[in-house]
XYZ file of C-alpha atoms in Angstrom:
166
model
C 16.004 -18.717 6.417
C 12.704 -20.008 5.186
C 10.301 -17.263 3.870
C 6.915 -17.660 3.197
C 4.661 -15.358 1.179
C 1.104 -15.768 1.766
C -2.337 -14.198 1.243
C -3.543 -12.537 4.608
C -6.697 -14.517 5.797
C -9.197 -12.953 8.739
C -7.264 -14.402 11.221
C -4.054 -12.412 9.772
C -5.744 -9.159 10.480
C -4.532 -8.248 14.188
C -0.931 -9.057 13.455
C -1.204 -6.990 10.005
C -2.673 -4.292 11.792
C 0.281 -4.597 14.257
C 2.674 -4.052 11.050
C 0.737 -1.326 9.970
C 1.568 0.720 13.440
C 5.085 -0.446 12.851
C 5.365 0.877 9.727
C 3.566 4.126 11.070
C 6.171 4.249 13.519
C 9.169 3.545 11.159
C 7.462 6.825 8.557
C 7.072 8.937 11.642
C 3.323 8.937 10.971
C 2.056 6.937 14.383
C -0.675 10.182 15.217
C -1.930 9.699 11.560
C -2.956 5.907 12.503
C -6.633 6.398 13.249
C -7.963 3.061 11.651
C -8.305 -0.481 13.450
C -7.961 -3.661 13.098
C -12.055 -4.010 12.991
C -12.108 -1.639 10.010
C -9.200 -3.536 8.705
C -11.369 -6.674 8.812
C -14.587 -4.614 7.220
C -12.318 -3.614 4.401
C -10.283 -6.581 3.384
C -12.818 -9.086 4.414
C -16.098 -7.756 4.521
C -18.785 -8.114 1.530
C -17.171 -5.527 -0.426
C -13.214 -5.978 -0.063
C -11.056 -3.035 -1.191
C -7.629 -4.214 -0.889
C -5.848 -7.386 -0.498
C -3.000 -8.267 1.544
C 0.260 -10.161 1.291
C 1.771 -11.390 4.597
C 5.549 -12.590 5.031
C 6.612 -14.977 7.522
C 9.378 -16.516 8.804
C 9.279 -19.552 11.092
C 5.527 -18.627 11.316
C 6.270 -14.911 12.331
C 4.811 -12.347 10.318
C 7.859 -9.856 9.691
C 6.184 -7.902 6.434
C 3.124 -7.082 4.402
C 2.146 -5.749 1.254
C -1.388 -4.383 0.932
C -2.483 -3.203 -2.581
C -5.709 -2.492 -4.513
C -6.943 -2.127 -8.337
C -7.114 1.088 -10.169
C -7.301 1.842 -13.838
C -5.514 4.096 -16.514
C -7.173 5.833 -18.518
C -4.243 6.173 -20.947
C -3.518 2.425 -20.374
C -7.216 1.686 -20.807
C -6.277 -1.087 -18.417
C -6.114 -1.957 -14.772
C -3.418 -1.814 -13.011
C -2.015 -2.657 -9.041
C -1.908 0.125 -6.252
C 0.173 -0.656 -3.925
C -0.222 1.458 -0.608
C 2.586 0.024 1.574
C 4.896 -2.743 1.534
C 6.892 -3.370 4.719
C 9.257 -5.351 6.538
C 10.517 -5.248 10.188
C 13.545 -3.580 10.235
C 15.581 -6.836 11.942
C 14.239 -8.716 8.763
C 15.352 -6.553 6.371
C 18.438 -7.282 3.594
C 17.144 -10.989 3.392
C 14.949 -10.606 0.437
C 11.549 -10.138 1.638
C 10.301 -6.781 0.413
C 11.715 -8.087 -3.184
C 9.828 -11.270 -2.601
C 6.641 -9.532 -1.632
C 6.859 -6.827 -4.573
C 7.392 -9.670 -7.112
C 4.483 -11.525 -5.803
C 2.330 -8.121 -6.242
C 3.838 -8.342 -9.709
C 2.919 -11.475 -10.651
C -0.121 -10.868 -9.768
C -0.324 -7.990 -11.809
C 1.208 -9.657 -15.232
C -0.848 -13.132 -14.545
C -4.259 -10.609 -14.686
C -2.943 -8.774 -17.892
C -2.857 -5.412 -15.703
C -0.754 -2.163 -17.406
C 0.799 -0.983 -14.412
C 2.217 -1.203 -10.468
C 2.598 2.255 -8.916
C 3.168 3.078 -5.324
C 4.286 6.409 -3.685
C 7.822 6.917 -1.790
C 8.505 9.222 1.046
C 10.946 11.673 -0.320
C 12.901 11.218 3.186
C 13.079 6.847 2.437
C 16.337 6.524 0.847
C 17.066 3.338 1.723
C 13.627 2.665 0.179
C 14.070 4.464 -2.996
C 17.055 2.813 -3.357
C 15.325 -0.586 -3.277
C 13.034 0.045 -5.690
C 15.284 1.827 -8.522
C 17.432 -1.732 -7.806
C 13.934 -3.319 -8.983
C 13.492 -1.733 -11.802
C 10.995 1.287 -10.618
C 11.480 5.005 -12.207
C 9.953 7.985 -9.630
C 7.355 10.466 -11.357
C 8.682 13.689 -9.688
C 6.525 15.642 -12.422
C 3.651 13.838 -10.515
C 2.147 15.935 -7.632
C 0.266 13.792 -5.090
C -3.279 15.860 -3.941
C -5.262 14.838 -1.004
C -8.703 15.744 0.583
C -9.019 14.630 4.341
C -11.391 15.103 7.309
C -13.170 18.364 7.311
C -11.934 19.369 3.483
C -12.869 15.922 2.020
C -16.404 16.593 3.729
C -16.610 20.448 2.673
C -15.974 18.890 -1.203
C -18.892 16.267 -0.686
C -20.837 19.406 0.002
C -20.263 21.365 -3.097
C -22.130 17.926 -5.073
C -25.373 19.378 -3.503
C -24.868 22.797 -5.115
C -21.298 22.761 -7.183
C -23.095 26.586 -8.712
C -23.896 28.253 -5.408
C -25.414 31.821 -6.615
């Protein structure tokens, strides 16, 4: 089995928005999918690209992605590599080709002089958190993720106009 890792391109973005619903599927997240693939292009693509993605074939199928975008520590006082998912259809799977596309994420990562590669794990994923201990990865349970959505992310924006309301 041949497997290629590759930089998406344009052209990659309806099949990588296709793995993104898989892997919304696999998570049990499908109703939290409200993107598309012509946002996907906007924002990978577009004059101001936030992420970049990784695509995994085999025999010219796409069976896996990694998507992933810069942050910085502040500790660190370096960059570092987000990684937001990293998935491969579950057929594919046991071959090889999360490792491969995690390593390439890496190298990426080391060739740039970047501190860090962090991702979050569903605490449900064991096969996944399994996987990445094998790699090397420690969890942060003393790490709480936060997160501002919709209506609350708005109401926050709100408070910039008057953050002292008397």
């Amino acid at each position: 089995m041949q497997v290629k890792i590759r930089p998406a391109t344009p052209e990659d973005v309806p099949v990588l928005f296709d793995l993104i619903c898989a892997l919304a599927e696999y998570e049990h997240l499908s109703h939290l999918v409200t993107g598309s693939a012509e946002l996907l292009q906007q924002h990978l693509f577009g004059p101001e690209a936030f992420a970049s993605a990784l695509l995994a074939e085999v025999g010219g199928q796409a069976v896996g992605f990694a998507l992933y975008f810069r942050n910085f520590s502040t500790f660190l006082t370096r960059p570092g590599i987000y990684l937001e998912d990293l998935f491969v259809l579950p057929e594919f799977r046991g071959r090889g080709i999360g490792k491969a596309l995690l390593a390439r994420v890496a190298q990426e990562a080391v060739a740039k002089g970047y501190g860090r590669l962090e991702w979050m794990v569903l605490d449900w994923n064991q096969p996944a958190i399994e996987f990445y201990r094998r790699l090397g990865a420690k969890p942060h349970p003393e790490w709480i993720l936060h997160r501002v959505v919709g209506a609350e992310l708005e109401a926050l924006a709100r408070l910039a106009e008057d953050p002292y309301p008397s």
